[in-house]
Each structure stands twice: as structure tokens, then as C-alpha cells.
PDB file of C-alpha atoms in Angstrom:
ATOM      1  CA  UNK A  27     -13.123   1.451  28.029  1.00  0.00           C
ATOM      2  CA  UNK A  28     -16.300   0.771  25.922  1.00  0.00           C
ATOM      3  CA  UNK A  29     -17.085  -2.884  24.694  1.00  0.00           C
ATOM      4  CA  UNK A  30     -17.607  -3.161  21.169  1.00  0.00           C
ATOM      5  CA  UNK A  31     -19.897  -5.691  20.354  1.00  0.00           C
ATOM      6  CA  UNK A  32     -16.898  -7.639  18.540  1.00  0.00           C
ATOM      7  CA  UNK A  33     -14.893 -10.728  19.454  1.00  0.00           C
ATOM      8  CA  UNK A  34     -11.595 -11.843  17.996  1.00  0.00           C
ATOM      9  CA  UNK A  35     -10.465 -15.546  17.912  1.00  0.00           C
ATOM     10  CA  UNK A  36      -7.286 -16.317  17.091  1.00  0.00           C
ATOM     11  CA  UNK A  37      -6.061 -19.801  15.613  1.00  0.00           C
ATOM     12  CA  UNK A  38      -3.044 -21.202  14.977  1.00  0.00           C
ATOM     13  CA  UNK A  39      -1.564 -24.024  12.790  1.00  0.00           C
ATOM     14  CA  UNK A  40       1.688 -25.566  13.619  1.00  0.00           C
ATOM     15  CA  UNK A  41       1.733 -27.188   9.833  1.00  0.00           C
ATOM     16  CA  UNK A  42       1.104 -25.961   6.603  1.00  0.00           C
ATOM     17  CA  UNK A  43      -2.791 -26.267   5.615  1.00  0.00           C
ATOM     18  CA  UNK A  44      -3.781 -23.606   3.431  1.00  0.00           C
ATOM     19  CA  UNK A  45      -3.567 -23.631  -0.482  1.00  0.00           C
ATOM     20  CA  UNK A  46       0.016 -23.935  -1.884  1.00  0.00           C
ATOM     21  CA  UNK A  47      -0.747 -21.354  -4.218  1.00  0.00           C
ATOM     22  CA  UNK A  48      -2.171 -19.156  -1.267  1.00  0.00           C
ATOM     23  CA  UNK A  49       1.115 -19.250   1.262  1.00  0.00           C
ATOM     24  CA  UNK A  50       2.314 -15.896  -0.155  1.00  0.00           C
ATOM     25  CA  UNK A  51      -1.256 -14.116   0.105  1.00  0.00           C
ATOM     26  CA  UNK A  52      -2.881 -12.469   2.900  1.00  0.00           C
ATOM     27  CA  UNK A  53      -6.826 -13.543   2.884  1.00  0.00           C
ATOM     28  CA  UNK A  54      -9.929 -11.495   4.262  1.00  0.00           C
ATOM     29  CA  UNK A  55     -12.889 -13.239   3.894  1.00  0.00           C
ATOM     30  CA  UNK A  56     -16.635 -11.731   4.686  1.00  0.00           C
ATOM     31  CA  UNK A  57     -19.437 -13.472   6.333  1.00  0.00           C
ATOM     32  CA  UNK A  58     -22.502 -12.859   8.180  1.00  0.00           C
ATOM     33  CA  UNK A  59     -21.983 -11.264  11.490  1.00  0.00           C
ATOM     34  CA  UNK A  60     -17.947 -11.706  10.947  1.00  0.00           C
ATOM     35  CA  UNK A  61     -15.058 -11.486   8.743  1.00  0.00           C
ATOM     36  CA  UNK A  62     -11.521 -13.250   9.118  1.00  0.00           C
ATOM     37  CA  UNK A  63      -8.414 -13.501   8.147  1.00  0.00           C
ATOM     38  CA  UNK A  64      -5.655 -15.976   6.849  1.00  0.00           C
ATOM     39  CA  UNK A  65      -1.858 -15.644   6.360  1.00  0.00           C
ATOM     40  CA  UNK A  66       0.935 -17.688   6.276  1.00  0.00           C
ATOM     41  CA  UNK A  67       4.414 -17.226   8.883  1.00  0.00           C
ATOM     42  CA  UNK A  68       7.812 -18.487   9.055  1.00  0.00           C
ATOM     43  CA  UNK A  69       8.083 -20.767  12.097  1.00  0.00           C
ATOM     44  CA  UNK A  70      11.163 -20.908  14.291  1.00  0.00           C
ATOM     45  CA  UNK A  71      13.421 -23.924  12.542  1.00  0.00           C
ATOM     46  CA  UNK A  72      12.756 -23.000   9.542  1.00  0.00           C
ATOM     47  CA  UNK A  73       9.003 -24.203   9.662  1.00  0.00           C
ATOM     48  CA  UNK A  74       5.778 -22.462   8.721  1.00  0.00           C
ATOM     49  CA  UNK A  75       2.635 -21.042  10.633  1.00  0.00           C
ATOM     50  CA  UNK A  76      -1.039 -20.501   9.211  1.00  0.00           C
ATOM     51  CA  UNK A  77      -2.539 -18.222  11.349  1.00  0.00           C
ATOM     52  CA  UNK A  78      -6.391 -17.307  11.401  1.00  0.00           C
ATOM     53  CA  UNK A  79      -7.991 -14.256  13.375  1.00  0.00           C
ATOM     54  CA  UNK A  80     -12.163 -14.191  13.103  1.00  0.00           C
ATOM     55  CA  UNK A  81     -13.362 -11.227  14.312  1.00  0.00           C
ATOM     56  CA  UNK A  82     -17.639 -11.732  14.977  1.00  0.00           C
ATOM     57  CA  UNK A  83     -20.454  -9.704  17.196  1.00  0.00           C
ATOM     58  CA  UNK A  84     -20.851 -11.061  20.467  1.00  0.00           C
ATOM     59  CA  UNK A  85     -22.858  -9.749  23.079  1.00  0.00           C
ATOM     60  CA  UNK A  86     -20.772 -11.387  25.450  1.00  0.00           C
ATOM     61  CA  UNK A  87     -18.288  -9.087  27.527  1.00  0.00           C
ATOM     62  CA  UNK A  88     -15.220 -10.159  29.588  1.00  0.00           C
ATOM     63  CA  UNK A  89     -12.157  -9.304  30.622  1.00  0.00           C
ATOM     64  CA  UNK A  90      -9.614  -7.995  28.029  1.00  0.00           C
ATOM     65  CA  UNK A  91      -6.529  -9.874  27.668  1.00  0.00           C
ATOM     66  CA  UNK A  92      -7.605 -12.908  29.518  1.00  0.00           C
ATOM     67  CA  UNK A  93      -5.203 -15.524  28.340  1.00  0.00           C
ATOM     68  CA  UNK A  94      -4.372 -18.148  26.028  1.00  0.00           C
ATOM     69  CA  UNK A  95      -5.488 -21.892  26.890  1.00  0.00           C
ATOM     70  CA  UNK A  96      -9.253 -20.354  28.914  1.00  0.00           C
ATOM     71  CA  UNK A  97     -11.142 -23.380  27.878  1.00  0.00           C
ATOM     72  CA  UNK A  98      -9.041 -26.384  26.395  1.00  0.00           C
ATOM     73  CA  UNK A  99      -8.120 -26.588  22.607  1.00  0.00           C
ATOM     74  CA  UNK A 100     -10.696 -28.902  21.692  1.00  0.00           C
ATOM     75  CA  UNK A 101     -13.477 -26.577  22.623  1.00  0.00           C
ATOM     76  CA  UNK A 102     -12.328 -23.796  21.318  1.00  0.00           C
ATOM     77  CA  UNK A 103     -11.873 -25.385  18.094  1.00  0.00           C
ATOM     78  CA  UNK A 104     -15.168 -26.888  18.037  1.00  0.00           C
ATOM     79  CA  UNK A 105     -16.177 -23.025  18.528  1.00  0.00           C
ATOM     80  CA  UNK A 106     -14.419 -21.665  16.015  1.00  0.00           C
ATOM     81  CA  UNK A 107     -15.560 -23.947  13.215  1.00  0.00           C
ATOM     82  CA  UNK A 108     -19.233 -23.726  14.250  1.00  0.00           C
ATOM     83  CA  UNK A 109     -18.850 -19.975  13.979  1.00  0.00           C
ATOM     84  CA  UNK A 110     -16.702 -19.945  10.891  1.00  0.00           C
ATOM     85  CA  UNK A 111     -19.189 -22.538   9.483  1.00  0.00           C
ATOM     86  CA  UNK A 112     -22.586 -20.617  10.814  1.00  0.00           C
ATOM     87  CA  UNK A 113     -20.829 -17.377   8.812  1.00  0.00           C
ATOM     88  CA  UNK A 114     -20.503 -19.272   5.989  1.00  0.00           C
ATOM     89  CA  UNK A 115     -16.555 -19.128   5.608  1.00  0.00           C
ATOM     90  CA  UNK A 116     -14.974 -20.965   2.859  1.00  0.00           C
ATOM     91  CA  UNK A 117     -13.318 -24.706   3.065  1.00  0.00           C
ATOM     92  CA  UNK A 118      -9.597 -22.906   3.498  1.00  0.00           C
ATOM     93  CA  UNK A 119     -10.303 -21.333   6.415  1.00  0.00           C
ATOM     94  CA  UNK A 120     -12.689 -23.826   8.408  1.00  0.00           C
ATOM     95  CA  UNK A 121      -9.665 -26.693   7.161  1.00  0.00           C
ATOM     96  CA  UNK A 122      -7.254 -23.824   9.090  1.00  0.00           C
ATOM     97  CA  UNK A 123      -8.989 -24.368  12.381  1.00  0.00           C
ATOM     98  CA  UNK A 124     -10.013 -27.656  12.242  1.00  0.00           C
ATOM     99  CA  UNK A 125      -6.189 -28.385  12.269  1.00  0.00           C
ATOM    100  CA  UNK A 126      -4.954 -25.108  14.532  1.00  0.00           C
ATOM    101  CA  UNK A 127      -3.297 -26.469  17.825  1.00  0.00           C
ATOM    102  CA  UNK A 128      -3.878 -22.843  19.359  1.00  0.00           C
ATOM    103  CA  UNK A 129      -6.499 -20.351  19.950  1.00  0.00           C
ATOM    104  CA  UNK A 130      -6.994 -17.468  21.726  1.00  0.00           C
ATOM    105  CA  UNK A 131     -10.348 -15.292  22.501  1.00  0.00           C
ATOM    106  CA  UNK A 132     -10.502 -11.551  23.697  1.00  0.00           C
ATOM    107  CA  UNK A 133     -13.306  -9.039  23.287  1.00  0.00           C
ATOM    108  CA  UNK A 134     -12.485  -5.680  21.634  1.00  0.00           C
ATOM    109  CA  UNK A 135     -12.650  -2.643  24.044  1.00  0.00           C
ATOM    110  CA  UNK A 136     -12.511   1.082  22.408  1.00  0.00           C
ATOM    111  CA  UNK A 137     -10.798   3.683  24.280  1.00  0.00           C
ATOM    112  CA  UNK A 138     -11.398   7.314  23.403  1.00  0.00           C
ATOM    113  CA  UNK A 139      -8.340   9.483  22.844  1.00  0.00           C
ATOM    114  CA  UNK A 140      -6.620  10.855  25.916  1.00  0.00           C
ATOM    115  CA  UNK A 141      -4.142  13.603  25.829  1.00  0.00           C
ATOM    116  CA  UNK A 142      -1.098  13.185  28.651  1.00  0.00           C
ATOM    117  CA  UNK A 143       1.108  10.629  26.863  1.00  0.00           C
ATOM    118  CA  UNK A 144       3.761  11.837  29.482  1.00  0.00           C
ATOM    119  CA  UNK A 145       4.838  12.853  32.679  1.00  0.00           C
ATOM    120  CA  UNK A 146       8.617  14.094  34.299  1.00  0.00           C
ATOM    121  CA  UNK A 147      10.737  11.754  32.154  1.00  0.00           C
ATOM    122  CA  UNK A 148       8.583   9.115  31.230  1.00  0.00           C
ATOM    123  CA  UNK A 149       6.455   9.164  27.816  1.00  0.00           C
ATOM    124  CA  UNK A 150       4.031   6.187  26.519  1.00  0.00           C
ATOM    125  CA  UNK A 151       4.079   5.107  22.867  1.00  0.00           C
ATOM    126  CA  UNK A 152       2.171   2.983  20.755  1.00  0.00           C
ATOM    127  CA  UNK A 153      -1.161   1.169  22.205  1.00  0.00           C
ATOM    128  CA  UNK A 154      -0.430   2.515  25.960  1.00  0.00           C
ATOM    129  CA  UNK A 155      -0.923   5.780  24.580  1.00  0.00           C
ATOM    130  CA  UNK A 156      -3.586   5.342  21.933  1.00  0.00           C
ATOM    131  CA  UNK A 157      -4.747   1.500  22.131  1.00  0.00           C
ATOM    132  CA  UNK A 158      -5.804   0.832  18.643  1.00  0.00           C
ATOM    133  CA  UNK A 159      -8.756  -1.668  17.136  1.00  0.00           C
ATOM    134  CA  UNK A 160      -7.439  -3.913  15.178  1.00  0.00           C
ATOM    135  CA  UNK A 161      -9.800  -3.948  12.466  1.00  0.00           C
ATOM    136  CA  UNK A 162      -7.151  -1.421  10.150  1.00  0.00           C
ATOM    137  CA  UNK A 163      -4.505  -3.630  11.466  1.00  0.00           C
ATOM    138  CA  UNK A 164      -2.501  -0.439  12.353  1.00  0.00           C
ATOM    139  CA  UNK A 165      -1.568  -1.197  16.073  1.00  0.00           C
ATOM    140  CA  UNK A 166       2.421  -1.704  15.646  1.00  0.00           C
ATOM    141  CA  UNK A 167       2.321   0.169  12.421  1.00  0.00           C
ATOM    142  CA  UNK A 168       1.675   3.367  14.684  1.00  0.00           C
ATOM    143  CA  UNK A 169       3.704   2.122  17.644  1.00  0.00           C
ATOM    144  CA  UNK A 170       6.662   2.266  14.681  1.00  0.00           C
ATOM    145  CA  UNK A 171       6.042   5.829  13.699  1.00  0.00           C
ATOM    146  CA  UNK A 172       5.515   6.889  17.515  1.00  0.00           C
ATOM    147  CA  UNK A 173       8.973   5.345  17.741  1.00  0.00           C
ATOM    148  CA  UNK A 174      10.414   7.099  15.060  1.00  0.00           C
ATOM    149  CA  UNK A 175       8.638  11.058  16.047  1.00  0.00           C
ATOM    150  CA  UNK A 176       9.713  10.695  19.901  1.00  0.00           C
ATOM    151  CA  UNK A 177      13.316   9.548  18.254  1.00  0.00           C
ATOM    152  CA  UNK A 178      13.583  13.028  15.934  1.00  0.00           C
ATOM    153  CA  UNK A 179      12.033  14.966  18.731  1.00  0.00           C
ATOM    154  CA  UNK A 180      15.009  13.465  21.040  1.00  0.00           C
ATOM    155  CA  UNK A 181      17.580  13.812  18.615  1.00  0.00           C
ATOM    156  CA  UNK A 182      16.879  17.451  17.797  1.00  0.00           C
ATOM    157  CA  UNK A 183      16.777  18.348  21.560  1.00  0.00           C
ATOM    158  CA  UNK A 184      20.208  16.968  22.369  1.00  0.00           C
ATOM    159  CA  UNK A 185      21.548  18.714  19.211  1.00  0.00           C
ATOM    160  CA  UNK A 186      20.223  21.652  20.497  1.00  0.00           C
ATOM    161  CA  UNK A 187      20.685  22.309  24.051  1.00  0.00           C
ATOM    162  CA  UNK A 188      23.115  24.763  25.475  1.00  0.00           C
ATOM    163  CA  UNK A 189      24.073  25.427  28.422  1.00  0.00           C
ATOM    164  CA  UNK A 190      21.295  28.614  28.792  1.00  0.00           C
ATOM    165  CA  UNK A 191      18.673  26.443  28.223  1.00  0.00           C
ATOM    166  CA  UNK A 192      16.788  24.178  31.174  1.00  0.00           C
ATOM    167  CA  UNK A 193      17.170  20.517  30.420  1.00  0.00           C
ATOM    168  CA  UNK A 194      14.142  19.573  32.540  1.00  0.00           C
ATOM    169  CA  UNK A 195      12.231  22.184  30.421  1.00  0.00           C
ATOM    170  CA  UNK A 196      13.711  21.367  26.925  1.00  0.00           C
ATOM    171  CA  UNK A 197      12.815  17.422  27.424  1.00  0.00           C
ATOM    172  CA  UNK A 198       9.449  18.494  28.076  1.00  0.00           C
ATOM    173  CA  UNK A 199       8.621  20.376  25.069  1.00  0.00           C
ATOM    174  CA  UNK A 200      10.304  17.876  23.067  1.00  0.00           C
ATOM    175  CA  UNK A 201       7.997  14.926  24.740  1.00  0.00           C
ATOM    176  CA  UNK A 202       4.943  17.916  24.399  1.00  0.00           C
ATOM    177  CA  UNK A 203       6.213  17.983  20.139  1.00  0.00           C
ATOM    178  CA  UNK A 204       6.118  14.815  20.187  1.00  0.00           C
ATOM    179  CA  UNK A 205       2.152  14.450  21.569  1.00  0.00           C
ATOM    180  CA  UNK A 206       1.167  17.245  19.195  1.00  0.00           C
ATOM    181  CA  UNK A 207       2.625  15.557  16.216  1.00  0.00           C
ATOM    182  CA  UNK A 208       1.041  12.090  16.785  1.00  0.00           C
ATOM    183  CA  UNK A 209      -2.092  12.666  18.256  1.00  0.00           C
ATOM    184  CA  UNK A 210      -4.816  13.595  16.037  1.00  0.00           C
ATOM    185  CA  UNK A 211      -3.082  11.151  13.490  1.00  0.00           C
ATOM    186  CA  UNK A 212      -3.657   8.486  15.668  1.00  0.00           C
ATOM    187  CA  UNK A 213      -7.349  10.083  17.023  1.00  0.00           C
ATOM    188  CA  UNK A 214      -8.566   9.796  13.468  1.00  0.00           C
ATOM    189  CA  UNK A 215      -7.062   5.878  13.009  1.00  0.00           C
ATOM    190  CA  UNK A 216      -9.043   5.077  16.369  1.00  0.00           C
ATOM    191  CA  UNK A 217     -12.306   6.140  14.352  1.00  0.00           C
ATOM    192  CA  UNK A 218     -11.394   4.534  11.185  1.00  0.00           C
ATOM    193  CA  UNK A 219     -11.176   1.530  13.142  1.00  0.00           C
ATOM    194  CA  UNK A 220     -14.227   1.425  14.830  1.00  0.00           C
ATOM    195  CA  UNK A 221     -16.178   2.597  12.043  1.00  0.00           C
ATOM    196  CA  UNK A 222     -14.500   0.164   9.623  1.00  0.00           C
ATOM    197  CA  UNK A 223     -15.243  -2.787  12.674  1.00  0.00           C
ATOM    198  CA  UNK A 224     -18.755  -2.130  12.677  1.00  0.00           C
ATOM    199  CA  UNK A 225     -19.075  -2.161   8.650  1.00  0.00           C
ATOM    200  CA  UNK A 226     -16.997  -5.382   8.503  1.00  0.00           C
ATOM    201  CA  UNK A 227     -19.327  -7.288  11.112  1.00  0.00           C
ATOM    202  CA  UNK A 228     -22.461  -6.679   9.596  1.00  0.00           C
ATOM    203  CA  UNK A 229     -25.313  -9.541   9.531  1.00  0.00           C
ATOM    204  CA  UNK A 230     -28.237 -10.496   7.376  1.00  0.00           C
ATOM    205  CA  UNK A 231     -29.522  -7.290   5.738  1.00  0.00           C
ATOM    206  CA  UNK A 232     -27.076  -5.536   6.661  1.00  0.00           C
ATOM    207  CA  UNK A 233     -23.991  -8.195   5.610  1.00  0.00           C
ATOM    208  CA  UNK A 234     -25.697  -7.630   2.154  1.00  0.00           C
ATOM    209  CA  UNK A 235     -25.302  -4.025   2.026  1.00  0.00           C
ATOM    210  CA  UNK A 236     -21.628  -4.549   3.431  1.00  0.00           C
ATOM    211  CA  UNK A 237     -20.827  -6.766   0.469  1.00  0.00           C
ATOM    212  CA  UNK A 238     -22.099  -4.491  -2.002  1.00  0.00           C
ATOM    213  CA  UNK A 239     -20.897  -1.203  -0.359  1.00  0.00           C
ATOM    214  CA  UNK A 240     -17.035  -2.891  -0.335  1.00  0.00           C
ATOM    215  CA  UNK A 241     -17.765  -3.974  -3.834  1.00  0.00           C
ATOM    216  CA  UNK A 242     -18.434  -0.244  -4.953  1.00  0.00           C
ATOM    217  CA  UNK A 243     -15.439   1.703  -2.728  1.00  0.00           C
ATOM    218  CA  UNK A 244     -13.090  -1.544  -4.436  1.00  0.00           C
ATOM    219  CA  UNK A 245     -14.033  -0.601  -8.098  1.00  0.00           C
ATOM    220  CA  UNK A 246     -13.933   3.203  -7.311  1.00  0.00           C
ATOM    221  CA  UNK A 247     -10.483   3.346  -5.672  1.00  0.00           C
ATOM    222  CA  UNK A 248     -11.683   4.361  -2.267  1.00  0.00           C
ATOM    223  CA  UNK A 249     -11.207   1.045   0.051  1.00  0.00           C
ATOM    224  CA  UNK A 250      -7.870   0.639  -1.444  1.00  0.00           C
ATOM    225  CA  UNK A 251      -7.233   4.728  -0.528  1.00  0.00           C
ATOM    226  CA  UNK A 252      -8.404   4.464   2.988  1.00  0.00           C
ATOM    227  CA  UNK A 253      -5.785   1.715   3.479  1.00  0.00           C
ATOM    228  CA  UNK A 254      -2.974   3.032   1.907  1.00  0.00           C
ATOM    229  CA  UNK A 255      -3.733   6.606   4.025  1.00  0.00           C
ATOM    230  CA  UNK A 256      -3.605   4.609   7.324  1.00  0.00           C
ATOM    231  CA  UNK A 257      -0.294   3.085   6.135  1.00  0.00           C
ATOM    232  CA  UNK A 258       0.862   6.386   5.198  1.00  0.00           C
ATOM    233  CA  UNK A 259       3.218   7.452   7.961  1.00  0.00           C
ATOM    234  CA  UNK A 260       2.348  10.862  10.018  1.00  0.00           C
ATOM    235  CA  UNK A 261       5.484  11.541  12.077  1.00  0.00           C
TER     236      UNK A 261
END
């Protein structure tokens, strides 16, 4: 695994702060050096979550997957709204992690695609086989239509063995379908991703030619396209 350069914090609210008339809207907001953003979740009895995720460069490394709770709530807070602030984030967003009660803090690593999802019976799926960025936000999305291939693949080899064929033999072209079908679909999210990471974390000069390179692909069609092709299921 290669670090990326990028950090993502994650914040959550246990009450409703953001804008009434934003609780049905997902949010992205660009800033310099980062971009974030806000949504609105059902809570368990009936309640409701705003969430925050701020992804920003950092030179600093460390483990992946380290853990909620690292340093206590109040600092991480206090971190979050300095870097929201120093980014120059709007007032709904800094107000969403002033009043989050959790965060959460892991550096982005990039793994280049392997081939081998499987081996004998067993066959890997979703981010164990192709660990995804999450700058296109496609990481379950793909998991889903992994799910969904190795299913047809499974379903068409137990409609179609007989008794002349080797079971041990048929499962493994099935699981070796399966790995054709899904990996360069996945290989070419995994560049998307970084690619779109390293646009979306731009700073100073280069924030500005962000903003107005977004600006142009939005009015032309072609952010919207590359978005609705990595939604676009490959199976």
C-alpha cells in the first residue's frame, strides 16, 4: 500500500444541526487543500444523524484503520474546525462539528490492482479484493455488484453441472468468470478515484484551477457523466 497524501475525518452529530431545508440534500463543499461532505441519517429510535467526512492533504502517515476515540473528542473537534475553518468551509459545516459527539481519523492508502481474488473454495469480494478510495464514494456500491456477478456465476454453475463434469473444476471457472468480469471494472474505478482525490484536494493555485476546471466539466455534462458511469453497474 501507497499513502496518498490525503486524510479523512469523520464527524458525527447525535442531533439535528444542519439547515432544515438541507436534511434531504447531500453537500460537497470545496476548499483549499480539502473538500467535505454533509448528509443527513436516520438514527436508531427514530432519531436523526448529521454526518461530516473532510477529506484534506496531510503529510502525516499512520496506520490505516486505527480506531475511533485516538485522541479524546474535544481535540479532535478542536481539529476539525481549525481545519474546516483554515479551508474556508462554510458556517453549516463548521456548526456540524462544533456540535459532532464523534470523530474518527484514518489516512488513505492506494492499493494497485491484484489479480487472485480466489483460492480452492474461498473467493474475496468487495474492498478485500479491490480496496477502493473513497473519493467516488463507490466502495459498497462495487462490493454490491461483486455480490450480485459471483451470485449469477454460482447460480449458472449449479444449473449446469452434470454428473460428467468435475465440481472442483466447474467452481473454479465460475469463481475465474467471476474475476474476469469484475476486474478491470473495478481497476479503472481505483484510478478514477485517485485521480479524482488528487483534483479534489488541491491548494492555493492549484484550488483555483480545481474550482474552475469543476465549474467547466459541470456546465458541459462531463462531471455529472463520470459519476453516473461509476454508478453504472458492470456485472
Amino acid at each position: 500500500p501507497v499513502y496518498s497524501g490525503v486524510r479523512v475525518l469523520f464527524a458525527v452529530a447525535p442531533a439535528p444541526v444542519r439547515p432544515a431545508d438541507a436534511r434531504h440534500t447531500f453537500h460537497q463543499w470545496l476548499g483549499d487543500g480539502a473538500y467535505c461532505l454533509s448528509a443527513s441519517y436516520g438514527a436508531l429510535g427514530g432519531g436523526q444523524s448529521d454526518v461530516l467526512a473532510l477529506c484534506f492533504k496531510s503529510e502525516q502517515a499512520a496506520r490505516e484503520n486505527s480506531g475511533w476515540d485516538e485522541q479524546s473528542a474535544d481535540e479532535m473537534r478542536a481539529a476539525c474546525v481549525d481545519r474546516l475553518a483554515a479551508a474556508k468551509f462554510p458556517r453549516e459545516v463548521v456548526d456540524l462539528a462544533r456540535n459532532a459527539a464523534r470523530f474518527y481519523e484514518t489516512p488513505v492508502y492506494y492499493r494497485n490492482p491484484q489479480l487472485g481474488w480466489s483460492k480452492g473454495g474461498v473467493v474475496l469480494a468487495g474492498d478485500a479484493a479491490h480496496a477502493m478510495p473513497p473519493f467516488l464514494g463507490q466502495g459498497a456500491n462495487q462490493a454490491i455488484c461483486d455480490a450480485y456477478c459471483l451470485a449469477e456465476r454460482l447460480k449458472s454453475l449449479s444449473s449446469s453441472s452434470s454428473a460428467s463434469s468435475s465440481s472442483s473444476s466447474s467452481l473454479s471457472a465460475a469463481l475465474s468468470s467471476y474475476e474476469s468480469a469484475r476486474f478491470l471494472p473495478t481497476a479503472r474505478l481505483l484510478l478514477n478515484s485517485r485521480v479524482l482525490g488528487a483534483i479534489e484536494t488541491q491548494a492555493g493555485v492549484g484550488a483555483l484551477a480545481r474550482d474552475a476546471f469543476f465549474f467547466t466539466t459541470g456546465k458541459l455534462g462531463v462531471a455529472k457523466a463520470v459519476f453516473v458511469d461509476a454508478a453504472t453497474p458492470r456485472v
